[in-house]
Amino acid sequence: MSPPFSDPDERLLVRQATLQDIPAIIALSRRVYEGTGMYGYTEGPLIGQMNNFPEGQFVAVVGERVVGYCATFRIAGEIALAPHDWTSITGNGYGSRHDPEGDWLYGMEVCVDSDYRGYRIGQRLYNERKDLCQSLELQGVVFAGRLPSLSRRIKKFDTVEAYVEAIKTKKQKDGVLSFQLHNGFEIHGIIPHYLDADHASLGYGIHLVWRNPKVERNGSTGKPKRYGKRAPDTIRVGTVQYQQRRVHSFEEFAGIVTYFVDVVSTYKGDFVVFPELFTLQLLSIENRDGSPAEAIEAVTEYADAYKDLMRDLALRHNINIIGGSTPVKDSEGAIRNTAFVFLRDGQVHAQDKIHPTPNEAYWWNISGGSRLSAIDTDCGPIGVLICYDAEFPELTRHLVDQGIHMLFVPFCTDERQSYLRVRYCCQARAVENQLYVVMSGNVGNLPNVPNMELQYGQSCILTPCDFPFARDGIAADTTPNVETVAFADLRPQILTTARNSGTVKNLQDRRHELYSVNWRGD
């Protein structure tokens, strides 16, 4: 690589980080932390940081190269100013402890490319933090800094307190703490076991604060009272309870789908949701003999036509479509049960089913996926779990840590017990994660189509169980086994208020120091 800024046209820019920056941030963090005992970021935590508090994440870029990253979130002073550790306060790195009404800005990360040190990139990122703090009229910035020279010098000073005192009195210089003190930060304390993986700092964190000079000091020691918040905006969702019926052509199938998209669009919906594997209806076009595995492979032949249809409908009707799921053959010949999300701006996202049911694996040779990510939409980040996946609570928690407020669950169940397993688990996911869950299922019978002979469904839109929501935690419900559409207006701000000041606060009250979900997939 040529020396920094050897090209006279190169410019150094600090801007808000975006989801598109994530691969570059991953590469940067791995370079920066190589050999330190700490690890660089993976995709999930970065998605969570940006979705939970997008305005608080910054990158420094030179041309197309990301050379610095800064991550922050808002938090209450009684939490940030008390002793803590990195994992607990950051929600295992996802920034999921973000409190929209928090009165302090917490700095959870700053890393700078070593090739660009000397250009005050760290200074620029710290300035962005201070500017954000002042624009939000917060009390100040708080974080726990590193002491990367401590392990080499501890024998000379005997204790970490003596080492820090020497830095304060300028008898000793530390590359990180000296810089932070020079930038107006004050030492609030020393936190042992802040990040034990930081071997150079012997696990210590230096508790630092910068107080916003443009606001009055908050002398209150009590917690502020928070209630009565309402959002003017809503998100309208229509879930389709889809009747399986024989069709004679793909065009006939497309006509039925178009009808439902048009209905929800006419009602000014933001999302229309279809069921899992509702495209197996296409097997009724031809009476094919053969095994269930051959039948499911036959449906994969319609995958491209299905995607073209749904994308066109999303654009024409200005609506986001959760396209149920359909069998898809991947590049290696494996068959996946894949949910596609068609956004009204033309983007298409795919989410494989992670856990095929025993029936799917045995009869249809369906393989499970290994990637699970939040999907950014014009209505905020969402997640999709296909049927059986909703029965695994770790998956929803992984998506919630990435910032979702709505979870869509297309399902396909043959009888009532199967359906209730999915329904009860979806209600649990809504309660334990304080989010909205939208279910969409098939109903009716489809004779002579393997494994689709019977369908039982009761589509619904579920909420947490607390005062701001419907009495039974059900925003909308349907009559079982009747083709219909159910609507509900969902208010993300009420959900956020409940998460931060509800009767119970499942997300805030997690014991991050005891347990976490660590995603090891793609």
PDB file of C-alpha atoms in Angstrom, residues 97-286:
ATOM      1  CA  ARG A  97     -28.501  -1.710  26.366  1.00  0.00           C
ATOM      2  CA  HIS A  98     -29.246   1.467  24.382  1.00  0.00           C
ATOM      3  CA  ASP A  99     -31.809   3.581  26.235  1.00  0.00           C
ATOM      4  CA  PRO A 100     -33.413   6.275  24.037  1.00  0.00           C
ATOM      5  CA  GLU A 101     -33.974   8.352  27.187  1.00  0.00           C
ATOM      6  CA  GLY A 102     -30.535   7.739  28.687  1.00  0.00           C
ATOM      7  CA  ASP A 103     -28.870  10.939  29.881  1.00  0.00           C
ATOM      8  CA  TRP A 104     -25.271   9.862  29.130  1.00  0.00           C
ATOM      9  CA  LEU A 105     -23.519   8.797  25.929  1.00  0.00           C
ATOM     10  CA  TYR A 106     -21.522   5.611  26.450  1.00  0.00           C
ATOM     11  CA  GLY A 107     -18.453   5.039  24.289  1.00  0.00           C
ATOM     12  CA  MET A 108     -18.103   1.309  23.702  1.00  0.00           C
ATOM     13  CA  GLU A 109     -15.491   1.291  20.934  1.00  0.00           C
ATOM     14  CA  VAL A 110     -12.848   3.333  19.163  1.00  0.00           C
ATOM     15  CA  CYS A 111     -10.356   1.668  16.856  1.00  0.00           C
ATOM     16  CA  VAL A 112      -7.990   3.254  14.337  1.00  0.00           C
ATOM     17  CA  ASP A 113      -5.989   1.696  11.519  1.00  0.00           C
ATOM     18  CA  SER A 114      -2.319   1.673  12.570  1.00  0.00           C
ATOM     19  CA  ASP A 115      -1.286   2.720   9.048  1.00  0.00           C
ATOM     20  CA  TYR A 116      -3.106   6.024   9.593  1.00  0.00           C
ATOM     21  CA  ARG A 117      -1.976   6.865  13.102  1.00  0.00           C
ATOM     22  CA  GLY A 118      -0.567  10.356  13.412  1.00  0.00           C
ATOM     23  CA  TYR A 119      -3.447  11.901  11.474  1.00  0.00           C
ATOM     24  CA  ARG A 120      -5.562  12.511  14.610  1.00  0.00           C
ATOM     25  CA  ILE A 121      -8.276  10.154  13.498  1.00  0.00           C
ATOM     26  CA  GLY A 122      -8.943   9.187  17.113  1.00  0.00           C
ATOM     27  CA  GLN A 123      -9.268  12.876  17.940  1.00  0.00           C
ATOM     28  CA  ARG A 124     -11.803  13.348  15.168  1.00  0.00           C
ATOM     29  CA  LEU A 125     -13.874  10.387  16.394  1.00  0.00           C
ATOM     30  CA  TYR A 126     -13.839  11.672  19.975  1.00  0.00           C
ATOM     31  CA  ASN A 127     -14.957  15.065  18.669  1.00  0.00           C
ATOM     32  CA  GLU A 128     -17.898  13.389  16.916  1.00  0.00           C
ATOM     33  CA  ARG A 129     -18.889  11.824  20.246  1.00  0.00           C
ATOM     34  CA  LYS A 130     -18.781  15.195  21.990  1.00  0.00           C
ATOM     35  CA  ASP A 131     -20.739  16.893  19.197  1.00  0.00           C
ATOM     36  CA  LEU A 132     -23.407  14.176  19.338  1.00  0.00           C
ATOM     37  CA  CYS A 133     -23.594  14.468  23.131  1.00  0.00           C
ATOM     38  CA  GLN A 134     -24.109  18.211  22.877  1.00  0.00           C
ATOM     39  CA  SER A 135     -26.667  17.992  20.067  1.00  0.00           C
ATOM     40  CA  LEU A 136     -28.705  15.553  22.176  1.00  0.00           C
ATOM     41  CA  GLU A 137     -28.231  17.746  25.274  1.00  0.00           C
ATOM     42  CA  LEU A 138     -26.890  14.826  27.304  1.00  0.00           C
ATOM     43  CA  GLN A 139     -24.972  15.073  30.568  1.00  0.00           C
ATOM     44  CA  GLY A 140     -21.745  13.892  29.016  1.00  0.00           C
ATOM     45  CA  VAL A 141     -19.700  11.024  27.596  1.00  0.00           C
ATOM     46  CA  VAL A 142     -18.644   8.066  29.733  1.00  0.00           C
ATOM     47  CA  PHE A 143     -16.604   4.978  28.962  1.00  0.00           C
ATOM     48  CA  ALA A 144     -13.864   2.718  30.304  1.00  0.00           C
ATOM     49  CA  GLY A 145     -10.525   3.203  28.561  1.00  0.00           C
ATOM     50  CA  ARG A 146      -7.635   0.797  28.076  1.00  0.00           C
ATOM     51  CA  LEU A 147      -4.186   0.840  29.669  1.00  0.00           C
ATOM     52  CA  PRO A 148      -2.200  -0.971  26.962  1.00  0.00           C
ATOM     53  CA  SER A 149       1.155  -0.301  28.653  1.00  0.00           C
ATOM     54  CA  LEU A 150       0.124  -1.556  32.079  1.00  0.00           C
ATOM     55  CA  SER A 151       1.284  -5.153  31.721  1.00  0.00           C
ATOM     56  CA  ARG A 152       4.813  -3.959  30.829  1.00  0.00           C
ATOM     57  CA  ARG A 153       5.050  -1.389  33.624  1.00  0.00           C
ATOM     58  CA  ILE A 154       3.125  -2.862  36.542  1.00  0.00           C
ATOM     59  CA  LYS A 155       6.299  -4.132  38.230  1.00  0.00           C
ATOM     60  CA  LYS A 156       7.723  -0.619  38.289  1.00  0.00           C
ATOM     61  CA  PHE A 157       4.594   0.868  39.907  1.00  0.00           C
ATOM     62  CA  ASP A 158       3.394  -2.161  41.923  1.00  0.00           C
ATOM     63  CA  THR A 159      -0.296  -1.196  41.650  1.00  0.00           C
ATOM     64  CA  VAL A 160      -2.574   0.022  38.894  1.00  0.00           C
ATOM     65  CA  GLU A 161      -3.576   2.959  41.132  1.00  0.00           C
ATOM     66  CA  ALA A 162       0.054   4.099  41.358  1.00  0.00           C
ATOM     67  CA  TYR A 163       0.454   3.795  37.594  1.00  0.00           C
ATOM     68  CA  VAL A 164      -2.673   5.871  36.926  1.00  0.00           C
ATOM     69  CA  GLU A 165      -1.586   8.509  39.444  1.00  0.00           C
ATOM     70  CA  ALA A 166       1.779   8.806  37.679  1.00  0.00           C
ATOM     71  CA  ILE A 167      -0.021   9.415  34.390  1.00  0.00           C
ATOM     72  CA  LYS A 168      -2.304  12.029  35.975  1.00  0.00           C
ATOM     73  CA  THR A 169       0.697  13.929  37.358  1.00  0.00           C
ATOM     74  CA  LYS A 170       2.490  13.547  33.994  1.00  0.00           C
ATOM     75  CA  LYS A 171       5.346  11.586  35.513  1.00  0.00           C
ATOM     76  CA  GLN A 172       4.478   8.738  33.168  1.00  0.00           C
ATOM     77  CA  LYS A 173       3.015   8.766  29.676  1.00  0.00           C
ATOM     78  CA  ASP A 174       0.481   6.246  28.414  1.00  0.00           C
ATOM     79  CA  GLY A 175      -0.442   6.258  24.736  1.00  0.00           C
ATOM     80  CA  VAL A 176      -4.164   5.945  25.440  1.00  0.00           C
ATOM     81  CA  LEU A 177      -4.917   7.432  28.853  1.00  0.00           C
ATOM     82  CA  SER A 178      -2.650  10.456  28.348  1.00  0.00           C
ATOM     83  CA  PHE A 179      -4.513  11.171  25.096  1.00  0.00           C
ATOM     84  CA  GLN A 180      -7.896  10.914  26.828  1.00  0.00           C
ATOM     85  CA  LEU A 181      -6.899  13.194  29.696  1.00  0.00           C
ATOM     86  CA  HIS A 182      -5.573  15.692  27.164  1.00  0.00           C
ATOM     87  CA  ASN A 183      -9.018  15.637  25.536  1.00  0.00           C
ATOM     88  CA  GLY A 184     -10.771  16.781  28.684  1.00  0.00           C
ATOM     89  CA  PHE A 185     -11.801  13.452  30.182  1.00  0.00           C
ATOM     90  CA  GLU A 186     -11.695  13.015  33.959  1.00  0.00           C
ATOM     91  CA  ILE A 187     -10.905   9.809  35.813  1.00  0.00           C
ATOM     92  CA  HIS A 188     -14.032   8.573  37.576  1.00  0.00           C
ATOM     93  CA  GLY A 189     -12.467   5.373  38.903  1.00  0.00           C
ATOM     94  CA  ILE A 190     -10.667   2.141  38.076  1.00  0.00           C
ATOM     95  CA  ILE A 191     -12.717  -0.933  37.145  1.00  0.00           C
ATOM     96  CA  PRO A 192     -11.123  -4.367  37.670  1.00  0.00           C
ATOM     97  CA  HIS A 193     -12.206  -7.172  35.328  1.00  0.00           C
ATOM     98  CA  TYR A 194     -13.721  -4.692  32.893  1.00  0.00           C
ATOM     99  CA  LEU A 195     -12.480  -6.769  29.949  1.00  0.00           C
ATOM    100  CA  ASP A 196     -10.386  -9.736  31.002  1.00  0.00           C
ATOM    101  CA  ALA A 197      -9.498 -10.518  27.383  1.00  0.00           C
ATOM    102  CA  ASP A 198      -7.485  -7.272  27.309  1.00  0.00           C
ATOM    103  CA  HIS A 199      -4.251  -8.835  28.560  1.00  0.00           C
ATOM    104  CA  ALA A 200      -2.193  -5.700  27.955  1.00  0.00           C
ATOM    105  CA  SER A 201      -4.438  -3.780  30.365  1.00  0.00           C
ATOM    106  CA  LEU A 202      -4.559  -6.753  32.787  1.00  0.00           C
ATOM    107  CA  GLY A 203      -8.337  -6.618  32.391  1.00  0.00           C
ATOM    108  CA  TYR A 204      -8.607  -3.138  33.947  1.00  0.00           C
ATOM    109  CA  GLY A 205     -10.702  -0.325  32.552  1.00  0.00           C
ATOM    110  CA  ILE A 206     -10.179   3.322  33.451  1.00  0.00           C
ATOM    111  CA  HIS A 207     -13.602   4.832  34.108  1.00  0.00           C
ATOM    112  CA  LEU A 208     -13.595   8.205  32.328  1.00  0.00           C
ATOM    113  CA  VAL A 209     -16.153  10.972  31.946  1.00  0.00           C
ATOM    114  CA  TRP A 210     -16.440  14.143  29.924  1.00  0.00           C
ATOM    115  CA  ARG A 211     -19.161  16.494  31.117  1.00  0.00           C
ATOM    116  CA  ASN A 212     -21.145  18.489  28.622  1.00  0.00           C
ATOM    117  CA  PRO A 213     -20.488  22.183  29.393  1.00  0.00           C
ATOM    118  CA  LYS A 214     -23.695  23.224  27.617  1.00  0.00           C
ATOM    119  CA  VAL A 215     -26.113  21.574  30.061  1.00  0.00           C
ATOM    120  CA  GLU A 216     -26.700  21.960  33.755  1.00  0.00           C
ATOM    121  CA  ARG A 217     -25.389  19.188  35.977  1.00  0.00           C
ATOM    122  CA  ASN A 218     -28.073  16.685  36.867  1.00  0.00           C
ATOM    123  CA  GLY A 219     -27.864  16.554  40.634  1.00  0.00           C
ATOM    124  CA  SER A 220     -30.778  14.198  41.084  1.00  0.00           C
ATOM    125  CA  THR A 221     -29.888  10.745  42.408  1.00  0.00           C
ATOM    126  CA  GLY A 222     -33.330   9.292  41.748  1.00  0.00           C
ATOM    127  CA  LYS A 223     -34.463   7.650  38.550  1.00  0.00           C
ATOM    128  CA  PRO A 224     -36.486   9.888  36.230  1.00  0.00           C
ATOM    129  CA  LYS A 225     -40.139   9.040  35.803  1.00  0.00           C
ATOM    130  CA  ARG A 226     -41.028   7.941  32.284  1.00  0.00           C
ATOM    131  CA  TYR A 227     -44.551   7.438  31.101  1.00  0.00           C
ATOM    132  CA  GLY A 228     -47.227   8.730  28.778  1.00  0.00           C
ATOM    133  CA  LYS A 229     -45.173   8.618  25.574  1.00  0.00           C
ATOM    134  CA  ARG A 230     -47.064   8.042  22.334  1.00  0.00           C
ATOM    135  CA  ALA A 231     -45.807   7.906  18.765  1.00  0.00           C
ATOM    136  CA  PRO A 232     -47.722   9.657  15.982  1.00  0.00           C
ATOM    137  CA  ASP A 233     -46.567   7.128  13.385  1.00  0.00           C
ATOM    138  CA  THR A 234     -47.722   3.567  13.002  1.00  0.00           C
ATOM    139  CA  ILE A 235     -46.761   0.611  10.848  1.00  0.00           C
ATOM    140  CA  ARG A 236     -49.733  -1.196   9.285  1.00  0.00           C
ATOM    141  CA  VAL A 237     -49.333  -4.925   8.793  1.00  0.00           C
ATOM    142  CA  GLY A 238     -51.653  -7.291   6.945  1.00  0.00           C
ATOM    143  CA  THR A 239     -51.182 -11.041   7.449  1.00  0.00           C
ATOM    144  CA  VAL A 240     -52.714 -13.356   4.842  1.00  0.00           C
ATOM    145  CA  GLN A 241     -54.346 -16.599   5.939  1.00  0.00           C
ATOM    146  CA  TYR A 242     -53.941 -18.346   2.615  1.00  0.00           C
ATOM    147  CA  GLN A 243     -56.309 -21.026   1.275  1.00  0.00           C
ATOM    148  CA  GLN A 244     -54.534 -23.875  -0.470  1.00  0.00           C
ATOM    149  CA  ARG A 245     -56.445 -24.738  -3.658  1.00  0.00           C
ATOM    150  CA  ARG A 246     -55.700 -26.400  -6.970  1.00  0.00           C
ATOM    151  CA  VAL A 247     -54.397 -24.061  -9.682  1.00  0.00           C
ATOM    152  CA  HIS A 248     -53.966 -24.830 -13.371  1.00  0.00           C
ATOM    153  CA  SER A 249     -51.140 -22.432 -14.206  1.00  0.00           C
ATOM    154  CA  PHE A 250     -48.559 -20.141 -12.679  1.00  0.00           C
ATOM    155  CA  GLU A 251     -50.622 -17.226 -13.978  1.00  0.00           C
ATOM    156  CA  GLU A 252     -53.600 -18.388 -11.920  1.00  0.00           C
ATOM    157  CA  PHE A 253     -51.391 -18.586  -8.830  1.00  0.00           C
ATOM    158  CA  ALA A 254     -50.036 -15.097  -9.590  1.00  0.00           C
ATOM    159  CA  GLY A 255     -53.583 -13.755  -9.848  1.00  0.00           C
ATOM    160  CA  ILE A 256     -54.443 -15.002  -6.340  1.00  0.00           C
ATOM    161  CA  VAL A 257     -51.262 -13.556  -4.846  1.00  0.00           C
ATOM    162  CA  THR A 258     -51.813 -10.240  -6.633  1.00  0.00           C
ATOM    163  CA  TYR A 259     -55.318 -10.032  -5.172  1.00  0.00           C
ATOM    164  CA  PHE A 260     -54.032 -10.223  -1.603  1.00  0.00           C
ATOM    165  CA  VAL A 261     -51.198  -7.781  -2.202  1.00  0.00           C
ATOM    166  CA  ASP A 262     -53.678  -5.338  -3.730  1.00  0.00           C
ATOM    167  CA  VAL A 263     -56.070  -5.717  -0.767  1.00  0.00           C
ATOM    168  CA  VAL A 264     -53.418  -4.920   1.846  1.00  0.00           C
ATOM    169  CA  SER A 265     -52.020  -2.112  -0.311  1.00  0.00           C
ATOM    170  CA  THR A 266     -55.499  -0.620  -0.694  1.00  0.00           C
ATOM    171  CA  TYR A 267     -55.757  -0.571   3.084  1.00  0.00           C
ATOM    172  CA  LYS A 268     -52.491   1.435   3.133  1.00  0.00           C
ATOM    173  CA  GLY A 269     -50.460  -1.435   4.522  1.00  0.00           C
ATOM    174  CA  ASP A 270     -46.707  -1.247   4.974  1.00  0.00           C
ATOM    175  CA  PHE A 271     -46.241  -5.044   5.049  1.00  0.00           C
ATOM    176  CA  VAL A 272     -48.189  -7.954   3.612  1.00  0.00           C
ATOM    177  CA  VAL A 273     -47.234 -11.397   4.901  1.00  0.00           C
ATOM    178  CA  PHE A 274     -47.667 -14.785   3.215  1.00  0.00           C
ATOM    179  CA  PRO A 275     -47.288 -18.285   4.737  1.00  0.00           C
ATOM    180  CA  GLU A 276     -44.485 -20.801   4.694  1.00  0.00           C
ATOM    181  CA  LEU A 277     -44.299 -23.033   1.580  1.00  0.00           C
ATOM    182  CA  PHE A 278     -47.538 -21.629   0.153  1.00  0.00           C
ATOM    183  CA  THR A 279     -45.901 -22.031  -3.262  1.00  0.00           C
ATOM    184  CA  LEU A 280     -46.317 -25.827  -2.993  1.00  0.00           C
ATOM    185  CA  GLN A 281     -49.730 -25.047  -4.426  1.00  0.00           C
ATOM    186  CA  LEU A 282     -47.884 -24.959  -7.751  1.00  0.00           C
ATOM    187  CA  LEU A 283     -47.504 -28.752  -7.610  1.00  0.00           C
ATOM    188  CA  SER A 284     -51.197 -29.006  -8.377  1.00  0.00           C
ATOM    189  CA  ILE A 285     -50.584 -27.582 -11.872  1.00  0.00           C
ATOM    190  CA  GLU A 286     -49.396 -30.983 -13.019  1.00  0.00           C
TER     191      GLU A 286
END
